[in-house]
């Protein structure tokens, strides 16, 4: 692969030294001056998603002070979170600084703009003069954006990253053109991390949530720089509360301590910067009560992820508790990917029995094709709907 100059990544010759005056939505330009006009009327033929993108862009350009986000509700009830312009601006600046982005850099927004990850992609571009290209939140973003497209940055969920890598050398070259890639929306399986071995750019796994206006910490995934811990971004404080719950304080939390539902482990601070470093150990609410024994679903999934990577099985793993007349809930593994022979499943279960407590070992393994997994608008698996479907 030919080397790409970091200073020119994501910047075509026509974009060099030019301040963008428009955003590109589904290959159609929309000028900022038009969006800000008092008599603005949306172009004919827009679909619902396109109209929402332009509505949010117009709101930012006109100085709106509040934005409402509906949280995913992947494991519990969805919530409505109101974020201020100041919170979004602070998050956007912190991210742009961390990634080394400059005005004129091309940015791809392929997450749903009605989630915090997609909205921040839009705000980063509008607030920092990035050349914005926006597409619908589909799995195969490379085909949708164009295999010959060049971007300085993009935010992807693990499913989208996997789909890019399935394009082989074309997908790796597309990623390597960027200055930095953000991966959010859930855990990154070890087998997916391993697939980044020859992607020559910075790839970051993000830690954050809607209430923190997107990510507040990053960890490198690309080798040889990959780590198993997150490092807090400048201006972000992190500590442990009750039950080792991660707590966050920064401008994006109005300088108040926010208690999360994530369990963490604090490490020694970064020697050079003093930044807090921590490991994410799973969600405190990811508990399956099976026969009176509380099973940590995230721990089981982590062990399963490692085992799948060792066996070179590219499946996405989920752990859920299905209703059970005797146990209350039975620990169930869901593998998303191609079908496996019974012998392969038996071998996998044997490995899990060696590594897990007997109460943690899944009572069964269900296999789903990728298009059978219910998802939220954010791209995350919809675990509540999945449990309902598997319980029928």
mmCIF file of C-alpha atoms in Angstrom:
data_model
loop_
_atom_site.group_PDB
_atom_site.id
_atom_site.type_symbol
_atom_site.label_atom_id
_atom_site.label_comp_id
_atom_site.label_asym_id
_atom_site.label_seq_id
_atom_site.Cartn_x
_atom_site.Cartn_y
_atom_site.Cartn_z
ATOM 1 C CA UNK A 1 0.000 0.000 0.000
ATOM 2 C CA UNK A 2 1.368 3.387 -0.890
ATOM 3 C CA UNK A 3 1.871 5.824 1.931
ATOM 4 C CA UNK A 4 -0.572 8.664 2.437
ATOM 5 C CA UNK A 5 0.669 11.958 3.817
ATOM 6 C CA UNK A 6 -1.092 12.668 7.156
ATOM 7 C CA UNK A 7 -1.485 16.330 6.179
ATOM 8 C CA UNK A 8 -3.388 15.441 2.996
ATOM 9 C CA UNK A 9 -5.578 12.659 4.351
ATOM 10 C CA UNK A 10 -9.239 13.230 3.645
ATOM 11 C CA UNK A 11 -8.605 16.353 1.557
ATOM 12 C CA UNK A 12 -9.073 16.216 -2.196
ATOM 13 C CA UNK A 13 -7.290 18.826 -4.343
ATOM 14 C CA UNK A 14 -10.533 20.755 -4.713
ATOM 15 C CA UNK A 15 -10.937 20.908 -0.918
ATOM 16 C CA UNK A 16 -7.427 22.106 -0.077
ATOM 17 C CA UNK A 17 -7.505 25.538 1.600
ATOM 18 C CA UNK A 18 -11.225 25.981 0.886
ATOM 19 C CA UNK A 19 -13.751 26.726 3.626
ATOM 20 C CA UNK A 20 -16.876 24.688 2.972
ATOM 21 C CA UNK A 21 -20.053 26.624 2.233
ATOM 22 C CA UNK A 22 -22.331 23.594 1.983
ATOM 23 C CA UNK A 23 -22.920 20.056 3.181
ATOM 24 C CA UNK A 24 -23.428 17.069 0.913
ATOM 25 C CA UNK A 25 -26.416 14.865 1.686
ATOM 26 C CA UNK A 26 -26.851 11.755 -0.433
ATOM 27 C CA UNK A 27 -24.622 13.255 -3.146
ATOM 28 C CA UNK A 28 -26.617 16.500 -3.270
ATOM 29 C CA UNK A 29 -25.186 19.827 -2.096
ATOM 30 C CA UNK A 30 -27.140 22.045 0.330
ATOM 31 C CA UNK A 31 -25.697 25.537 0.790
ATOM 32 C CA UNK A 32 -25.430 26.973 4.298
ATOM 33 C CA UNK A 33 -26.663 30.343 3.069
ATOM 34 C CA UNK A 34 -29.877 28.721 1.807
ATOM 35 C CA UNK A 35 -30.373 26.802 5.052
ATOM 36 C CA UNK A 36 -30.105 30.036 7.051
ATOM 37 C CA UNK A 37 -32.465 32.042 4.854
ATOM 38 C CA UNK A 38 -35.676 33.206 6.628
ATOM 39 C CA UNK A 39 -37.794 31.940 3.728
ATOM 40 C CA UNK A 40 -36.000 28.598 3.445
ATOM 41 C CA UNK A 41 -38.088 25.776 2.018
ATOM 42 C CA UNK A 42 -36.762 22.185 1.927
ATOM 43 C CA UNK A 43 -36.146 20.927 -1.612
ATOM 44 C CA UNK A 44 -38.787 18.689 -3.134
ATOM 45 C CA UNK A 45 -38.300 14.949 -3.054
ATOM 46 C CA UNK A 46 -36.585 14.634 0.319
ATOM 47 C CA UNK A 47 -37.216 11.493 2.334
ATOM 48 C CA UNK A 48 -37.916 11.699 6.068
ATOM 49 C CA UNK A 49 -34.307 11.161 7.114
ATOM 50 C CA UNK A 50 -32.955 13.777 4.731
ATOM 51 C CA UNK A 51 -35.490 16.287 6.008
ATOM 52 C CA UNK A 52 -34.436 15.626 9.610
ATOM 53 C CA UNK A 53 -30.739 16.080 8.739
ATOM 54 C CA UNK A 54 -31.416 19.466 7.170
ATOM 55 C CA UNK A 55 -33.684 20.473 10.046
ATOM 56 C CA UNK A 56 -30.914 19.791 12.572
ATOM 57 C CA UNK A 57 -28.259 21.484 10.426
ATOM 58 C CA UNK A 58 -30.483 24.548 10.032
ATOM 59 C CA UNK A 59 -31.154 24.628 13.785
ATOM 60 C CA UNK A 60 -27.416 24.661 14.538
ATOM 61 C CA UNK A 61 -26.623 27.282 11.909
ATOM 62 C CA UNK A 62 -29.383 29.532 13.266
ATOM 63 C CA UNK A 63 -28.035 29.271 16.828
ATOM 64 C CA UNK A 64 -30.513 26.900 18.505
ATOM 65 C CA UNK A 65 -29.669 26.542 22.205
ATOM 66 C CA UNK A 66 -31.108 23.093 22.932
ATOM 67 C CA UNK A 67 -31.289 19.761 21.134
ATOM 68 C CA UNK A 68 -33.346 16.771 22.241
ATOM 69 C CA UNK A 69 -31.986 13.237 21.903
ATOM 70 C CA UNK A 70 -33.820 9.983 22.575
ATOM 71 C CA UNK A 71 -31.470 7.443 24.154
ATOM 72 C CA UNK A 72 -31.274 3.986 22.618
ATOM 73 C CA UNK A 73 -32.960 1.977 25.355
ATOM 74 C CA UNK A 74 -31.111 -1.161 24.272
ATOM 75 C CA UNK A 75 -31.419 -2.817 27.680
ATOM 76 C CA UNK A 76 -33.890 -0.587 29.513
ATOM 77 C CA UNK A 77 -36.510 2.061 28.860
ATOM 78 C CA UNK A 78 -35.522 4.783 26.416
ATOM 79 C CA UNK A 79 -35.016 8.261 27.874
ATOM 80 C CA UNK A 80 -35.216 11.770 26.516
ATOM 81 C CA UNK A 81 -32.076 13.844 27.081
ATOM 82 C CA UNK A 82 -31.876 17.579 26.399
ATOM 83 C CA UNK A 83 -28.392 18.767 25.441
ATOM 84 C CA UNK A 84 -27.416 22.411 25.299
ATOM 85 C CA UNK A 85 -25.497 24.081 22.514
ATOM 86 C CA UNK A 86 -22.637 24.669 24.958
ATOM 87 C CA UNK A 87 -22.406 20.957 25.772
ATOM 88 C CA UNK A 88 -22.399 19.978 22.104
ATOM 89 C CA UNK A 89 -19.842 22.650 21.225
ATOM 90 C CA UNK A 90 -17.522 21.553 24.041
ATOM 91 C CA UNK A 91 -17.746 17.909 22.997
ATOM 92 C CA UNK A 92 -17.144 18.766 19.346
ATOM 93 C CA UNK A 93 -14.058 20.867 20.097
ATOM 94 C CA UNK A 94 -12.582 18.206 22.381
ATOM 95 C CA UNK A 95 -13.038 15.583 19.684
ATOM 96 C CA UNK A 96 -11.682 17.735 16.841
ATOM 97 C CA UNK A 97 -8.608 18.605 18.909
ATOM 98 C CA UNK A 98 -7.995 14.954 19.851
ATOM 99 C CA UNK A 99 -8.228 13.794 16.241
ATOM 100 C CA UNK A 100 -6.106 16.619 14.829
ATOM 101 C CA UNK A 101 -8.792 17.805 12.415
ATOM 102 C CA UNK A 102 -8.552 21.206 10.731
ATOM 103 C CA UNK A 103 -10.897 23.365 8.676
ATOM 104 C CA UNK A 104 -11.479 21.909 5.230
ATOM 105 C CA UNK A 105 -10.975 18.282 6.296
ATOM 106 C CA UNK A 106 -13.609 15.981 4.857
ATOM 107 C CA UNK A 107 -15.849 14.229 7.406
ATOM 108 C CA UNK A 108 -18.328 11.417 6.782
ATOM 109 C CA UNK A 109 -21.463 11.240 8.932
ATOM 110 C CA UNK A 110 -23.016 7.786 8.581
ATOM 111 C CA UNK A 111 -24.594 7.398 12.029
ATOM 112 C CA UNK A 112 -28.197 8.355 12.646
ATOM 113 C CA UNK A 113 -28.235 12.108 13.340
ATOM 114 C CA UNK A 114 -31.044 11.579 15.850
ATOM 115 C CA UNK A 115 -28.563 9.752 18.102
ATOM 116 C CA UNK A 116 -25.805 11.549 19.965
ATOM 117 C CA UNK A 117 -23.056 10.003 17.824
ATOM 118 C CA UNK A 118 -24.628 11.151 14.573
ATOM 119 C CA UNK A 119 -25.582 14.573 15.914
ATOM 120 C CA UNK A 120 -22.022 15.210 17.119
ATOM 121 C CA UNK A 121 -20.688 14.229 13.705
ATOM 122 C CA UNK A 122 -22.916 16.924 12.240
ATOM 123 C CA UNK A 123 -21.969 19.495 14.888
ATOM 124 C CA UNK A 124 -18.238 18.831 14.537
ATOM 125 C CA UNK A 125 -18.500 19.601 10.854
ATOM 126 C CA UNK A 126 -20.655 22.709 11.184
ATOM 127 C CA UNK A 127 -18.774 24.186 14.135
ATOM 128 C CA UNK A 128 -15.276 23.532 12.791
ATOM 129 C CA UNK A 129 -15.667 24.057 9.041
ATOM 130 C CA UNK A 130 -15.257 20.429 8.024
ATOM 131 C CA UNK A 131 -16.437 19.380 4.568
ATOM 132 C CA UNK A 132 -19.472 17.325 5.549
ATOM 133 C CA UNK A 133 -20.801 14.343 3.630
ATOM 134 C CA UNK A 134 -23.881 12.722 5.156
ATOM 135 C CA UNK A 135 -25.450 9.406 4.213
ATOM 136 C CA UNK A 136 -28.167 7.259 5.752
ATOM 137 C CA UNK A 137 -27.021 4.966 8.577
ATOM 138 C CA UNK A 138 -26.631 1.777 6.532
ATOM 139 C CA UNK A 139 -24.362 -1.184 7.261
ATOM 140 C CA UNK A 140 -22.324 -1.047 4.041
ATOM 141 C CA UNK A 141 -21.142 2.555 4.322
ATOM 142 C CA UNK A 142 -18.302 2.107 1.843
ATOM 143 C CA UNK A 143 -20.645 1.283 -1.021
ATOM 144 C CA UNK A 144 -23.031 4.075 0.004
ATOM 145 C CA UNK A 145 -20.280 6.687 0.265
ATOM 146 C CA UNK A 146 -18.400 5.421 -2.787
ATOM 147 C CA UNK A 147 -15.273 3.270 -2.901
ATOM 148 C CA UNK A 148 -13.322 6.191 -4.369
ATOM 149 C CA UNK A 149 -14.370 8.638 -1.646
ATOM 150 C CA UNK A 150 -11.752 10.221 0.628
ATOM 151 C CA UNK A 151 -12.404 11.383 4.178
ATOM 152 C CA UNK A 152 -10.274 12.631 7.045
ATOM 153 C CA UNK A 153 -12.558 11.069 9.621
ATOM 154 C CA UNK A 154 -15.693 9.002 10.141
ATOM 155 C CA UNK A 155 -17.564 7.554 13.103
ATOM 156 C CA UNK A 156 -18.720 3.954 12.692
ATOM 157 C CA UNK A 157 -20.435 1.317 14.787
ATOM 158 C CA UNK A 158 -18.713 -2.103 14.952
ATOM 159 C CA UNK A 159 -21.119 -3.552 12.359
ATOM 160 C CA UNK A 160 -20.166 -0.840 9.852
ATOM 161 C CA UNK A 161 -16.456 -1.357 10.531
ATOM 162 C CA UNK A 162 -16.844 -5.081 9.898
ATOM 163 C CA UNK A 163 -18.632 -4.394 6.618
ATOM 164 C CA UNK A 164 -15.858 -2.030 5.508
ATOM 165 C CA UNK A 165 -13.219 -4.668 6.261
ATOM 166 C CA UNK A 166 -15.189 -7.237 4.249
ATOM 167 C CA UNK A 167 -14.267 -5.142 1.189
ATOM 168 C CA UNK A 168 -10.710 -6.402 1.646
ATOM 169 C CA UNK A 169 -7.866 -4.211 0.401
ATOM 170 C CA UNK A 170 -10.339 -1.620 -0.877
ATOM 171 C CA UNK A 171 -11.851 -1.208 2.581
ATOM 172 C CA UNK A 172 -8.477 -1.067 4.320
ATOM 173 C CA UNK A 173 -7.220 1.524 1.848
ATOM 174 C CA UNK A 174 -10.372 3.602 2.415
ATOM 175 C CA UNK A 175 -9.800 3.574 6.192
ATOM 176 C CA UNK A 176 -6.069 4.225 5.858
ATOM 177 C CA UNK A 177 -6.742 7.417 3.930
ATOM 178 C CA UNK A 178 -8.254 8.934 7.075
ATOM 179 C CA UNK A 179 -6.532 10.808 9.865
ATOM 180 C CA UNK A 180 -8.587 8.978 12.478
ATOM 181 C CA UNK A 181 -11.605 6.683 12.738
ATOM 182 C CA UNK A 182 -13.987 6.565 15.716
ATOM 183 C CA UNK A 183 -15.737 3.319 16.668
ATOM 184 C CA UNK A 184 -18.658 3.598 19.082
ATOM 185 C CA UNK A 185 -22.056 2.185 19.858
ATOM 186 C CA UNK A 186 -20.944 -0.857 21.825
ATOM 187 C CA UNK A 187 -18.098 -3.263 22.578
ATOM 188 C CA UNK A 188 -15.627 -4.118 19.818
ATOM 189 C CA UNK A 189 -15.117 -7.903 19.601
ATOM 190 C CA UNK A 190 -11.466 -9.064 19.771
ATOM 191 C CA UNK A 191 -11.733 -10.725 16.358
ATOM 192 C CA UNK A 192 -12.699 -7.370 14.858
ATOM 193 C CA UNK A 193 -9.748 -5.683 16.567
ATOM 194 C CA UNK A 194 -7.451 -8.317 15.081
ATOM 195 C CA UNK A 195 -8.748 -7.497 11.607
ATOM 196 C CA UNK A 196 -7.282 -3.985 11.942
ATOM 197 C CA UNK A 197 -3.718 -5.299 11.749
ATOM 198 C CA UNK A 198 -2.923 -3.606 8.420
ATOM 199 C CA UNK A 199 -5.079 -0.489 8.650
ATOM 200 C CA UNK A 200 -2.584 2.371 8.674
ATOM 201 C CA UNK A 201 -4.423 5.041 10.598
ATOM 202 C CA UNK A 202 -5.522 5.787 14.130
ATOM 203 C CA UNK A 203 -8.636 3.819 15.071
ATOM 204 C CA UNK A 204 -10.237 4.715 18.388
ATOM 205 C CA UNK A 205 -12.885 2.926 20.437
ATOM 206 C CA UNK A 206 -14.961 5.581 22.173
ATOM 207 C CA UNK A 207 -16.411 5.715 25.680
ATOM 208 C CA UNK A 208 -19.320 8.015 26.351
ATOM 209 C CA UNK A 209 -23.077 8.277 26.332
ATOM 210 C CA UNK A 210 -25.881 10.620 25.407
ATOM 211 C CA UNK A 211 -25.696 12.358 28.783
ATOM 212 C CA UNK A 212 -22.013 13.253 28.183
ATOM 213 C CA UNK A 213 -22.718 14.593 24.674
ATOM 214 C CA UNK A 214 -20.844 11.703 23.047
ATOM 215 C CA UNK A 215 -17.395 10.386 23.950
ATOM 216 C CA UNK A 216 -15.250 11.539 26.862
ATOM 217 C CA UNK A 217 -12.494 8.903 26.573
ATOM 218 C CA UNK A 218 -10.738 6.960 23.819
ATOM 219 C CA UNK A 219 -8.655 3.806 23.449
ATOM 220 C CA UNK A 220 -6.497 2.875 20.472
ATOM 221 C CA UNK A 221 -7.474 -0.242 18.532
ATOM 222 C CA UNK A 222 -4.950 -0.234 15.691
ATOM 223 C CA UNK A 223 -1.761 -2.221 16.183
ATOM 224 C CA UNK A 224 0.870 -1.836 17.527
ATOM 225 C CA UNK A 225 -0.675 1.041 19.475
ATOM 226 C CA UNK A 226 -3.789 -0.802 20.694
ATOM 227 C CA UNK A 227 -4.584 -0.850 24.414
ATOM 228 C CA UNK A 228 -7.164 -2.522 26.633
ATOM 229 C CA UNK A 229 -7.867 0.700 28.519
ATOM 230 C CA UNK A 230 -9.461 4.073 27.830
ATOM 231 C CA UNK A 231 -7.779 7.427 28.397
ATOM 232 C CA UNK A 232 -9.921 10.391 29.408
ATOM 233 C CA UNK A 233 -9.796 13.355 27.061
ATOM 234 C CA UNK A 234 -8.464 16.720 28.339
ATOM 235 C CA UNK A 235 -10.762 18.406 30.817
ATOM 236 C CA UNK A 236 -12.567 15.184 31.739
ATOM 237 C CA UNK A 237 -12.455 13.810 35.302
ATOM 238 C CA UNK A 238 -13.335 10.183 36.003
ATOM 239 C CA UNK A 239 -13.623 8.375 39.311
ATOM 240 C CA UNK A 240 -15.263 5.251 40.755
ATOM 241 C CA UNK A 241 -18.449 5.428 42.817
ATOM 242 C CA UNK A 242 -20.540 2.797 44.560
ATOM 243 C CA UNK A 243 -20.158 -0.719 43.132
ATOM 244 C CA UNK A 244 -17.215 0.588 41.082
ATOM 245 C CA UNK A 245 -19.552 2.578 38.858
ATOM 246 C CA UNK A 246 -17.716 5.010 36.587
ATOM 247 C CA UNK A 247 -18.493 8.651 37.326
ATOM 248 C CA UNK A 248 -17.729 11.513 34.937
ATOM 249 C CA UNK A 249 -17.353 15.264 35.452
ATOM 250 C CA UNK A 250 -16.595 17.813 32.735
ATOM 251 C CA UNK A 251 -18.064 20.802 30.949
ATOM 252 C CA UNK A 252 -20.359 18.373 29.081
ATOM 253 C CA UNK A 253 -21.929 17.361 32.426
ATOM 254 C CA UNK A 254 -22.239 21.014 33.577
ATOM 255 C CA UNK A 255 -19.268 20.282 35.870
ATOM 256 C CA UNK A 256 -21.436 17.952 37.965
ATOM 257 C CA UNK A 257 -20.537 14.335 38.717
ATOM 258 C CA UNK A 258 -22.573 11.983 36.516
ATOM 259 C CA UNK A 259 -22.911 8.409 37.772
ATOM 260 C CA UNK A 260 -23.035 5.878 34.949
ATOM 261 C CA UNK A 261 -24.281 2.296 34.842
ATOM 262 C CA UNK A 262 -20.818 1.144 33.746
ATOM 263 C CA UNK A 263 -18.409 -0.761 35.956
ATOM 264 C CA UNK A 264 -14.781 0.264 35.708
ATOM 265 C CA UNK A 265 -11.273 -0.210 37.014
ATOM 266 C CA UNK A 266 -8.990 2.804 37.467
ATOM 267 C CA UNK A 267 -5.348 2.499 36.376
ATOM 268 C CA UNK A 268 -2.328 4.710 37.002
ATOM 269 C CA UNK A 269 -2.688 8.081 35.239
ATOM 270 C CA UNK A 270 -0.901 8.717 31.978
ATOM 271 C CA UNK A 271 2.706 9.615 32.851
ATOM 272 C CA UNK A 272 2.983 12.400 30.295
ATOM 273 C CA UNK A 273 -0.378 14.139 30.662
ATOM 274 C CA UNK A 274 -1.806 12.951 33.976
ATOM 275 C CA UNK A 275 -5.012 11.899 32.199
ATOM 276 C CA UNK A 276 -7.165 9.297 33.914
ATOM 277 C CA UNK A 277 -6.928 5.795 32.444
ATOM 278 C CA UNK A 278 -9.474 3.073 33.097
ATOM 279 C CA UNK A 279 -10.791 -0.261 31.926
ATOM 280 C CA UNK A 280 -14.461 -0.720 31.105
ATOM 281 C CA UNK A 281 -15.655 -3.907 32.811
ATOM 282 C CA UNK A 282 -19.246 -4.026 31.594
ATOM 283 C CA UNK A 283 -22.626 -2.662 32.557
ATOM 284 C CA UNK A 284 -23.864 -2.856 36.123
ATOM 285 C CA UNK A 285 -27.399 -3.488 34.858
ATOM 286 C CA UNK A 286 -26.340 -6.410 32.620
ATOM 287 C CA UNK A 287 -27.311 -9.007 35.200
ATOM 288 C CA UNK A 288 -29.159 -12.268 34.484
ATOM 289 C CA UNK A 289 -30.863 -13.861 37.496
ATOM 290 C CA UNK A 290 -30.639 -17.580 36.755
ATOM 291 C CA UNK A 291 -31.916 -19.854 39.514
ATOM 292 C CA UNK A 292 -31.189 -17.210 42.126
ATOM 293 C CA UNK A 293 -27.593 -16.738 40.930
ATOM 294 C CA UNK A 294 -26.690 -13.329 39.499
ATOM 295 C CA UNK A 295 -24.746 -13.817 36.274
ATOM 296 C CA UNK A 296 -22.810 -10.900 34.743
ATOM 297 C CA UNK A 297 -23.803 -11.028 31.058
ATOM 298 C CA UNK A 298 -20.938 -8.731 30.039
ATOM 299 C CA UNK A 299 -18.333 -10.990 31.631
ATOM 300 C CA UNK A 300 -19.787 -14.016 29.829
ATOM 301 C CA UNK A 301 -19.803 -12.115 26.531
ATOM 302 C CA UNK A 302 -16.203 -11.014 26.996
ATOM 303 C CA UNK A 303 -15.068 -14.609 27.544
ATOM 304 C CA UNK A 304 -17.126 -15.709 24.536
ATOM 305 C CA UNK A 305 -15.638 -12.930 22.392
ATOM 306 C CA UNK A 306 -12.093 -14.029 23.228
ATOM 307 C CA UNK A 307 -12.936 -17.672 22.552
ATOM 308 C CA UNK A 308 -14.482 -16.839 19.183
ATOM 309 C CA UNK A 309 -11.364 -14.872 18.255
ATOM 310 C CA UNK A 310 -9.110 -17.773 19.197
ATOM 311 C CA UNK A 311 -11.210 -20.145 17.098
ATOM 312 C CA UNK A 312 -11.183 -17.623 14.210
ATOM 313 C CA UNK A 313 -14.961 -17.414 14.176
ATOM 314 C CA UNK A 314 -16.056 -13.942 12.972
ATOM 315 C CA UNK A 315 -19.432 -13.982 14.724
ATOM 316 C CA UNK A 316 -20.822 -11.160 16.859
ATOM 317 C CA UNK A 317 -21.703 -12.462 20.320
ATOM 318 C CA UNK A 318 -24.569 -11.396 22.572
ATOM 319 C CA UNK A 319 -25.616 -12.783 25.945
ATOM 320 C CA UNK A 320 -29.249 -12.519 27.023
ATOM 321 C CA UNK A 321 -31.480 -14.003 29.693
ATOM 322 C CA UNK A 322 -34.491 -15.812 28.227
ATOM 323 C CA UNK A 323 -37.556 -16.647 30.343
ATOM 324 C CA UNK A 324 -37.319 -20.055 31.960
ATOM 325 C CA UNK A 325 -40.025 -21.791 34.015
ATOM 326 C CA UNK A 326 -37.504 -23.363 36.409
ATOM 327 C CA UNK A 327 -34.610 -20.890 36.531
ATOM 328 C CA UNK A 328 -36.491 -17.642 35.976
ATOM 329 C CA UNK A 329 -33.935 -16.705 33.305
ATOM 330 C CA UNK A 330 -31.573 -18.988 31.414
ATOM 331 C CA UNK A 331 -28.244 -17.710 30.164
ATOM 332 C CA UNK A 332 -28.349 -17.793 26.371
ATOM 333 C CA UNK A 333 -25.624 -17.006 23.850
ATOM 334 C CA UNK A 334 -26.636 -15.500 20.515
ATOM 335 C CA UNK A 335 -24.125 -15.692 17.663
ATOM 336 C CA UNK A 336 -24.753 -13.415 14.711
ATOM 337 C CA UNK A 337 -23.166 -14.686 11.516
ATOM 338 C CA UNK A 338 -22.992 -17.780 9.360
ATOM 339 C CA UNK A 339 -24.403 -21.100 10.492
ATOM 340 C CA UNK A 340 -22.126 -23.477 12.420
ATOM 341 C CA UNK A 341 -22.108 -27.254 12.423
ATOM 342 C CA UNK A 342 -23.296 -28.969 15.646
ATOM 343 C CA UNK A 343 -19.768 -30.244 16.241
ATOM 344 C CA UNK A 344 -18.391 -26.693 16.128
ATOM 345 C CA UNK A 345 -21.012 -25.517 18.623
ATOM 346 C CA UNK A 346 -20.217 -28.421 20.953
ATOM 347 C CA UNK A 347 -16.517 -27.590 20.781
ATOM 348 C CA UNK A 348 -17.268 -23.928 21.537
ATOM 349 C CA UNK A 349 -19.404 -24.863 24.539
ATOM 350 C CA UNK A 350 -16.637 -27.142 25.783
ATOM 351 C CA UNK A 351 -14.197 -24.218 25.715
ATOM 352 C CA UNK A 352 -16.672 -22.041 27.611
ATOM 353 C CA UNK A 353 -17.109 -24.697 30.301
ATOM 354 C CA UNK A 354 -13.355 -24.568 30.864
ATOM 355 C CA UNK A 355 -13.357 -20.796 31.311
ATOM 356 C CA UNK A 356 -16.628 -19.938 33.029
ATOM 357 C CA UNK A 357 -18.290 -20.793 36.302
ATOM 358 C CA UNK A 358 -20.919 -23.484 35.827
ATOM 359 C CA UNK A 359 -23.705 -20.973 36.415
ATOM 360 C CA UNK A 360 -22.278 -18.687 33.728
ATOM 361 C CA UNK A 361 -22.044 -21.282 30.955
ATOM 362 C CA UNK A 362 -24.808 -20.616 28.381
ATOM 363 C CA UNK A 363 -27.594 -23.161 28.511
ATOM 364 C CA UNK A 364 -27.958 -22.863 24.749
ATOM 365 C CA UNK A 365 -26.506 -21.115 21.725
ATOM 366 C CA UNK A 366 -28.802 -19.499 19.178
ATOM 367 C CA UNK A 367 -27.589 -18.587 15.686
ATOM 368 C CA UNK A 368 -28.919 -15.575 13.773
ATOM 369 C CA UNK A 369 -28.160 -14.251 10.321
ATOM 370 C CA UNK A 370 -27.038 -10.584 10.418
ATOM 371 C CA UNK A 371 -30.314 -9.372 8.899
ATOM 372 C CA UNK A 372 -32.291 -11.198 11.608
ATOM 373 C CA UNK A 373 -30.816 -9.185 14.484
ATOM 374 C CA UNK A 374 -33.157 -6.347 15.539
ATOM 375 C CA UNK A 375 -31.354 -3.040 15.811
ATOM 376 C CA UNK A 376 -32.017 0.409 17.215
ATOM 377 C CA UNK A 377 -31.708 3.566 15.084
ATOM 378 C CA UNK A 378 -28.202 3.966 16.547
ATOM 379 C CA UNK A 379 -27.168 0.627 15.044
ATOM 380 C CA UNK A 380 -26.880 -1.068 18.433
ATOM 381 C CA UNK A 381 -28.575 -4.446 18.907
ATOM 382 C CA UNK A 382 -32.067 -4.062 20.351
ATOM 383 C CA UNK A 383 -31.697 -6.554 23.191
ATOM 384 C CA UNK A 384 -35.222 -6.116 24.509
ATOM 385 C CA UNK A 385 -36.760 -6.914 21.136
ATOM 386 C CA UNK A 386 -34.289 -9.779 20.648
ATOM 387 C CA UNK A 387 -35.377 -11.368 23.912
ATOM 388 C CA UNK A 388 -39.022 -10.993 22.927
ATOM 389 C CA UNK A 389 -38.413 -12.664 19.554
ATOM 390 C CA UNK A 390 -36.396 -15.538 20.990
ATOM 391 C CA UNK A 391 -39.002 -16.074 23.717
ATOM 392 C CA UNK A 392 -41.889 -16.615 21.267
#
